[in-house]
XYZ file of N, CA and C in Angstrom:
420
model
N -31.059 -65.404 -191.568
C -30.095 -64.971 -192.556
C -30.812 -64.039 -193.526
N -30.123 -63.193 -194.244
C -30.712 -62.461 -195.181
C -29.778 -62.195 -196.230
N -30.209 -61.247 -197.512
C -29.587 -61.559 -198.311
C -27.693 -61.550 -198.745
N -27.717 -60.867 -197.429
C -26.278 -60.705 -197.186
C -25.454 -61.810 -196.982
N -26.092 -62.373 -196.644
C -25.566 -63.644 -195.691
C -25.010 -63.579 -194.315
N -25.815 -63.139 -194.286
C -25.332 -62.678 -192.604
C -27.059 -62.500 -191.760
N -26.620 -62.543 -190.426
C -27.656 -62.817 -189.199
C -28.063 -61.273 -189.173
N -28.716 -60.697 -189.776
C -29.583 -58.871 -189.769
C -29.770 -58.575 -188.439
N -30.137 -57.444 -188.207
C -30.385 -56.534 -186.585
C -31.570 -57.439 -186.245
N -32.727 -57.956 -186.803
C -34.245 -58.010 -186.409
C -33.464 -59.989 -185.949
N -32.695 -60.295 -186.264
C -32.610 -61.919 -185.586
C -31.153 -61.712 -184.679
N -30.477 -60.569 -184.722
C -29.791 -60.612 -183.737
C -30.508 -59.979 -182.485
N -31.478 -59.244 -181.999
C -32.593 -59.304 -181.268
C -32.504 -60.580 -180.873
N -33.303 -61.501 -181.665
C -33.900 -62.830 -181.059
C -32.776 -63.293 -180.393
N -31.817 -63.543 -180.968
C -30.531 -63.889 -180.450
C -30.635 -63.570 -178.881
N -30.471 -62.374 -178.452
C -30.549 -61.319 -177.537
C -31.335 -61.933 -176.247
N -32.672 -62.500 -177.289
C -33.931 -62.523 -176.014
C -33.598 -64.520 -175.771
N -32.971 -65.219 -176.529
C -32.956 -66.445 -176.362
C -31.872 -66.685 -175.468
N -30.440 -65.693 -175.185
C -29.566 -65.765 -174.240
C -30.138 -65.796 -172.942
N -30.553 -64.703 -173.155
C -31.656 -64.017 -171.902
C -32.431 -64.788 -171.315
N -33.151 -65.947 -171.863
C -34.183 -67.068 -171.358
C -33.109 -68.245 -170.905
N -32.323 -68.633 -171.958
C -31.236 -69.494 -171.550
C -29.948 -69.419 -170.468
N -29.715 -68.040 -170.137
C -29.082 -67.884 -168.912
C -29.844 -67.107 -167.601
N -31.084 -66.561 -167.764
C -31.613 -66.372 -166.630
C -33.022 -67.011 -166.056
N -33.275 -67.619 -167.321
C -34.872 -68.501 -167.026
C -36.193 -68.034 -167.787
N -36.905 -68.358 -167.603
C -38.099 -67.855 -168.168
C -39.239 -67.308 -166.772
N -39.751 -66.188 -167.121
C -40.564 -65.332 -166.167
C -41.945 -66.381 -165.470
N -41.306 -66.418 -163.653
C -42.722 -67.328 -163.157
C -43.641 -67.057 -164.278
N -44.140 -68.076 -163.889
C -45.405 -68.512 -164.741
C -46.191 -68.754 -166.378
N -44.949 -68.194 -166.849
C -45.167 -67.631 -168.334
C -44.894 -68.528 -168.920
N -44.450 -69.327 -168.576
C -43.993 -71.116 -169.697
C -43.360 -72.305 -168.524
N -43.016 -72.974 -169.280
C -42.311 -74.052 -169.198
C -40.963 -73.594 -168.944
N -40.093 -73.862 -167.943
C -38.566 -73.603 -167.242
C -37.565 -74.445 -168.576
N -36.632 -73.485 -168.700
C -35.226 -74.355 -169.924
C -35.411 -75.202 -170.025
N -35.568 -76.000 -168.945
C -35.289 -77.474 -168.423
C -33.855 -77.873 -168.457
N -32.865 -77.388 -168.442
C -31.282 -77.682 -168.531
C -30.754 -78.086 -167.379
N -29.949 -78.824 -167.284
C -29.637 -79.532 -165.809
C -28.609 -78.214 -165.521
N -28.301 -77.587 -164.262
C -27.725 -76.428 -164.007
C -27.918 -75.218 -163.914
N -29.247 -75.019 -164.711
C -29.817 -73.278 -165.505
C -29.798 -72.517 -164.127
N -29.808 -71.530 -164.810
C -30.039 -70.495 -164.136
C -31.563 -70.474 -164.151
N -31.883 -69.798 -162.812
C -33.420 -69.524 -162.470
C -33.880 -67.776 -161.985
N -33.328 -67.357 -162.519
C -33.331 -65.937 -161.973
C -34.483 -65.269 -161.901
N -34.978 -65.579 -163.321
C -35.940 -64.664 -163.727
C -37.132 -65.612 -163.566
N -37.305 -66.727 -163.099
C -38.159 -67.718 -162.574
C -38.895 -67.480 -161.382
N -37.777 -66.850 -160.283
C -38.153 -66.313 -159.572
C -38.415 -65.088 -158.815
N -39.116 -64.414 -160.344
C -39.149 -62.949 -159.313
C -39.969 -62.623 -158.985
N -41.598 -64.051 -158.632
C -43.014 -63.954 -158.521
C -43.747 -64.310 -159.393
N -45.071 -64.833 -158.805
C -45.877 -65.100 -159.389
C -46.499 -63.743 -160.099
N -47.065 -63.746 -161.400
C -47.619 -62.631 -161.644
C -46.939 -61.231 -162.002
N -45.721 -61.502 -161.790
C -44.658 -60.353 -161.960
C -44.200 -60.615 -163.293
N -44.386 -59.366 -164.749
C -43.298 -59.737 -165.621
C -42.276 -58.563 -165.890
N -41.255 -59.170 -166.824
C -39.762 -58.492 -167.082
C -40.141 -58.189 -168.201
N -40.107 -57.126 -168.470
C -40.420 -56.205 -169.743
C -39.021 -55.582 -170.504
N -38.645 -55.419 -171.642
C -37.869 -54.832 -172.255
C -38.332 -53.477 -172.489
N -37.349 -52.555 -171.551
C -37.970 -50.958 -172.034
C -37.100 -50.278 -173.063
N -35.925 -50.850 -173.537
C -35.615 -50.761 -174.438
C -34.173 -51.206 -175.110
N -33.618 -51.168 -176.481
C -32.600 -52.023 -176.801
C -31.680 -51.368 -177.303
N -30.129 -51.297 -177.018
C -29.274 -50.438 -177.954
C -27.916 -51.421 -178.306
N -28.045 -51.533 -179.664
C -26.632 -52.425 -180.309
C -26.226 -51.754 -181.136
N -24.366 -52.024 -180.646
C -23.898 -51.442 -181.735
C -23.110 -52.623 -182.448
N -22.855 -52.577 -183.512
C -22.688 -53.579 -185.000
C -21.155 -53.502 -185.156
N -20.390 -54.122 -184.622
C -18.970 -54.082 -184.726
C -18.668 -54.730 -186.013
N -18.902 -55.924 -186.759
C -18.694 -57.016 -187.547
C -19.833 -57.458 -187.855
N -19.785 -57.888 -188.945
C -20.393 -58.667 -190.019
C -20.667 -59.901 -189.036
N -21.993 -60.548 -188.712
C -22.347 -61.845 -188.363
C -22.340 -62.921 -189.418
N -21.646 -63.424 -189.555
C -22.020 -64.653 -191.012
C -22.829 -65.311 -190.712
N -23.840 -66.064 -191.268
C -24.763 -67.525 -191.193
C -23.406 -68.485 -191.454
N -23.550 -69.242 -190.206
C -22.349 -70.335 -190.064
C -23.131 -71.968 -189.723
N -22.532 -72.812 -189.929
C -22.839 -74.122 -189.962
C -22.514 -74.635 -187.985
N -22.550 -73.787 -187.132
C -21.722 -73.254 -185.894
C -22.709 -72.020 -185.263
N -23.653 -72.120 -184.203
C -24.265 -71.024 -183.701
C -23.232 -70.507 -182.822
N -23.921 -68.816 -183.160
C -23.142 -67.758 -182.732
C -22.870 -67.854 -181.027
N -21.774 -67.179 -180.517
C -21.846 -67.079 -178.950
C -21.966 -66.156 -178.530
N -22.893 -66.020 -177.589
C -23.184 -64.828 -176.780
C -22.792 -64.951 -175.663
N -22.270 -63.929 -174.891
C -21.926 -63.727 -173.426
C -23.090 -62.968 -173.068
N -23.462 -62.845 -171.867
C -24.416 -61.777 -170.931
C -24.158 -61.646 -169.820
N -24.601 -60.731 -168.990
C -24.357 -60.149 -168.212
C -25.326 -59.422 -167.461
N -25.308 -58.864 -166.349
C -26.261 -58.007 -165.517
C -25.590 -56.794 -165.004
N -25.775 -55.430 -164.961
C -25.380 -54.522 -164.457
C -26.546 -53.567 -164.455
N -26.247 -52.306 -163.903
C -27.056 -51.164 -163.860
C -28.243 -51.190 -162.514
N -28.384 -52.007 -161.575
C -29.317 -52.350 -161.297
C -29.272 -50.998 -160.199
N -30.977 -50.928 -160.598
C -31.747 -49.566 -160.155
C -32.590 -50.533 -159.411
N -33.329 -49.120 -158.680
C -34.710 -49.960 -157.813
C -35.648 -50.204 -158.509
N -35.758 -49.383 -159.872
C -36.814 -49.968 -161.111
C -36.367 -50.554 -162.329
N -34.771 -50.530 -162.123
C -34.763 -50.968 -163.921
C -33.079 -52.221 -164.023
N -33.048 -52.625 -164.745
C -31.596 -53.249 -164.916
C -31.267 -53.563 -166.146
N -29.999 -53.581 -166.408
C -29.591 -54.148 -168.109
C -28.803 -55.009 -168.036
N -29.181 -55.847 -169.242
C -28.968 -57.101 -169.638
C -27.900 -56.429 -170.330
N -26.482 -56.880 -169.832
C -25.831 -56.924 -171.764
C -25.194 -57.937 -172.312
N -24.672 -57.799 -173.464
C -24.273 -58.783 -174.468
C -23.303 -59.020 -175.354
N -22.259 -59.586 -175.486
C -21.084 -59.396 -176.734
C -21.855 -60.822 -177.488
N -21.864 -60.733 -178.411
C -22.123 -61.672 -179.111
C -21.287 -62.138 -180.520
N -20.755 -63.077 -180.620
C -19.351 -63.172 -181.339
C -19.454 -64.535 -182.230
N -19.238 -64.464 -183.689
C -19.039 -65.183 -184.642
C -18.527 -66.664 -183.813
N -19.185 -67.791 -184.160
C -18.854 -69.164 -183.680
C -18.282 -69.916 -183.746
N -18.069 -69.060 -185.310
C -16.560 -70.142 -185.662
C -15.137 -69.725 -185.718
N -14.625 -68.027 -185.424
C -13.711 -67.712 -185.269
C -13.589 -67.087 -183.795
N -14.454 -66.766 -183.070
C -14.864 -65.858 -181.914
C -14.534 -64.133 -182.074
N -14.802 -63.483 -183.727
C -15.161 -62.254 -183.935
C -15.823 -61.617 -183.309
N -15.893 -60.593 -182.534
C -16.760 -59.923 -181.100
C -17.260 -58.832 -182.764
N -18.772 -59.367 -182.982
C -19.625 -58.489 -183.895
C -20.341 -57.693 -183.520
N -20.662 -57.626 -182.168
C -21.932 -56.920 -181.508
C -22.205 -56.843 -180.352
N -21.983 -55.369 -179.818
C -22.006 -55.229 -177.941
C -23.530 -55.087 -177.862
N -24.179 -55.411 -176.937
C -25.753 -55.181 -176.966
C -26.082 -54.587 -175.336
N -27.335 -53.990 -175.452
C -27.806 -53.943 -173.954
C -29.439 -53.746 -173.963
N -29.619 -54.385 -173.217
C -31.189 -54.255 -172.656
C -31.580 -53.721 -171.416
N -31.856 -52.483 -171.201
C -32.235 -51.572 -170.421
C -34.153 -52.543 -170.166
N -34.282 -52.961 -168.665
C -35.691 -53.876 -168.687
C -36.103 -53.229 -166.949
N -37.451 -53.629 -166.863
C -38.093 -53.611 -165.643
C -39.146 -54.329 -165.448
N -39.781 -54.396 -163.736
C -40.539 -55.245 -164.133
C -42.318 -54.643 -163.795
N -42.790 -55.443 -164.142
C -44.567 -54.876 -164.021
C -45.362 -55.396 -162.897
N -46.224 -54.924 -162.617
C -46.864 -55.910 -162.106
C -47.957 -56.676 -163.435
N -48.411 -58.074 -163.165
C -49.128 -58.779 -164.366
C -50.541 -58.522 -164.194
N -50.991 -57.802 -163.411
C -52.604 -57.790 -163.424
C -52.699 -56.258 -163.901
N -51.926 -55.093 -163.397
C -52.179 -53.758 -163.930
C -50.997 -53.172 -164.701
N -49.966 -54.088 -165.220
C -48.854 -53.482 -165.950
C -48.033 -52.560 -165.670
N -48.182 -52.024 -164.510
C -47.552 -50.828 -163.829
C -46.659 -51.432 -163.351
N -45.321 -50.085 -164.170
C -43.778 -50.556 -163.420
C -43.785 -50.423 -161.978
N -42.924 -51.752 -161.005
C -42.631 -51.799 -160.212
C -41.206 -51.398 -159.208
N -41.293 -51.549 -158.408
C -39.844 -51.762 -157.716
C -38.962 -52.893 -157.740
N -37.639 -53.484 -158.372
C -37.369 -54.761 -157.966
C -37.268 -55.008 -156.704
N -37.940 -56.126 -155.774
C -37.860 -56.069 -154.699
C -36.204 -56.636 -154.107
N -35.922 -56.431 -153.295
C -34.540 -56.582 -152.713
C -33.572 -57.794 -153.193
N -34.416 -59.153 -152.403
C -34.084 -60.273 -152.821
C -34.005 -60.715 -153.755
N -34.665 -59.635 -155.179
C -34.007 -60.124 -156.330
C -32.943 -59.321 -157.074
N -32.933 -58.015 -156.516
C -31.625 -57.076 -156.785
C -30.688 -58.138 -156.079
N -30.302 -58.551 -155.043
C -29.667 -59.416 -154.486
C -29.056 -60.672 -155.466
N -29.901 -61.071 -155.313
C -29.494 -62.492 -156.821
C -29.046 -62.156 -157.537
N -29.415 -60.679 -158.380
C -28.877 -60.741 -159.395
C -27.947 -59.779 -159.669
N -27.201 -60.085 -158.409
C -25.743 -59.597 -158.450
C -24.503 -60.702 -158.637
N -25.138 -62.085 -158.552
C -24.332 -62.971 -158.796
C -24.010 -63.108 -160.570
N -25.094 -62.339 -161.559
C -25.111 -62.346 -162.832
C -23.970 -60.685 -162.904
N -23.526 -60.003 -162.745
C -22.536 -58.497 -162.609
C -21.051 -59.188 -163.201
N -20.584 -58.185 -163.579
C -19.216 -57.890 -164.367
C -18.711 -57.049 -163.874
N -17.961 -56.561 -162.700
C -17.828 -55.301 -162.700
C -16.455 -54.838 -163.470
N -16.116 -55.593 -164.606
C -14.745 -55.664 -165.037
C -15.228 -55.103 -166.130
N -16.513 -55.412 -167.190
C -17.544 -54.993 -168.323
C -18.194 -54.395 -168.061
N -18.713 -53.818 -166.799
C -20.109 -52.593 -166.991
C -19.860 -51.443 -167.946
N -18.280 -50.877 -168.305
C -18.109 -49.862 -168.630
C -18.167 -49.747 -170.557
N -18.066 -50.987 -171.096
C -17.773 -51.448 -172.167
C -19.085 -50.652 -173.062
């Protein structure tokens, strides 16, 4: 919160990256899995040694986020998928009225973990993560 009373650009980010772990997983090897009975594992499995990098972020600010006694809801999504890159996106909407405050997207790829050099997504995970697609929202 800040002095506005409201959730600022720099924690609606976090917001952003905690959907992102909570509906697609956390990157082999890099932690400890949700642990949620059901989760999604997407990004769990896209290799050992492989990480998902954010190459970059664009939100636009429809509404005022209030600090509510009620966390905010985010939707996400997967589209764009290239042989090097894919975006995450996001409506993210007041919790206690369902105000749509903020369309988001994360344009990401992945590396390899020993030389950081962007990769190709390999097939089988362009594949998967077509079960995460909107094709009703890509255009939004």
């Amino acid at each position: 919160m800040d002095a506005y009373g409201h959730i600022n650009n720099a924690n609606q980010i976090r917001l952003m990256e905690e959907a992102r772990v909570a509906g697609f997983g956390v990157p082999g090897g890099t932690g400890s899995p949700v642990g949620r009975e059901g989760k999604n594992d997407l990004f769990e499995n896209v290799g050992e040694g492989i990480m998902i990098l954010v190459v970059e972020h664009t939100i636009r600010y429809l509404a005022q986020l209030p600090y509510r006694d009620v966390p905010a809801a985010v939707d996400i999504w997967i589209s764009d998928i290239k042989p090097a890159t894919f975006t995450v996106n996001y409506e993210i909407r007041d919790g206690h009225d369902g105000t749509l405050c903020s369309r988001a997207k994360t344009l990401m790829a992945l590396a390899e973990g020993e030389t950081g050099r962007l990769m190709r997504i390999p097939a089988e995970i362009r594949e998967a993560m077509q079960a995460f697609t909107d094709e009703s929202r890509d255009n939004e």
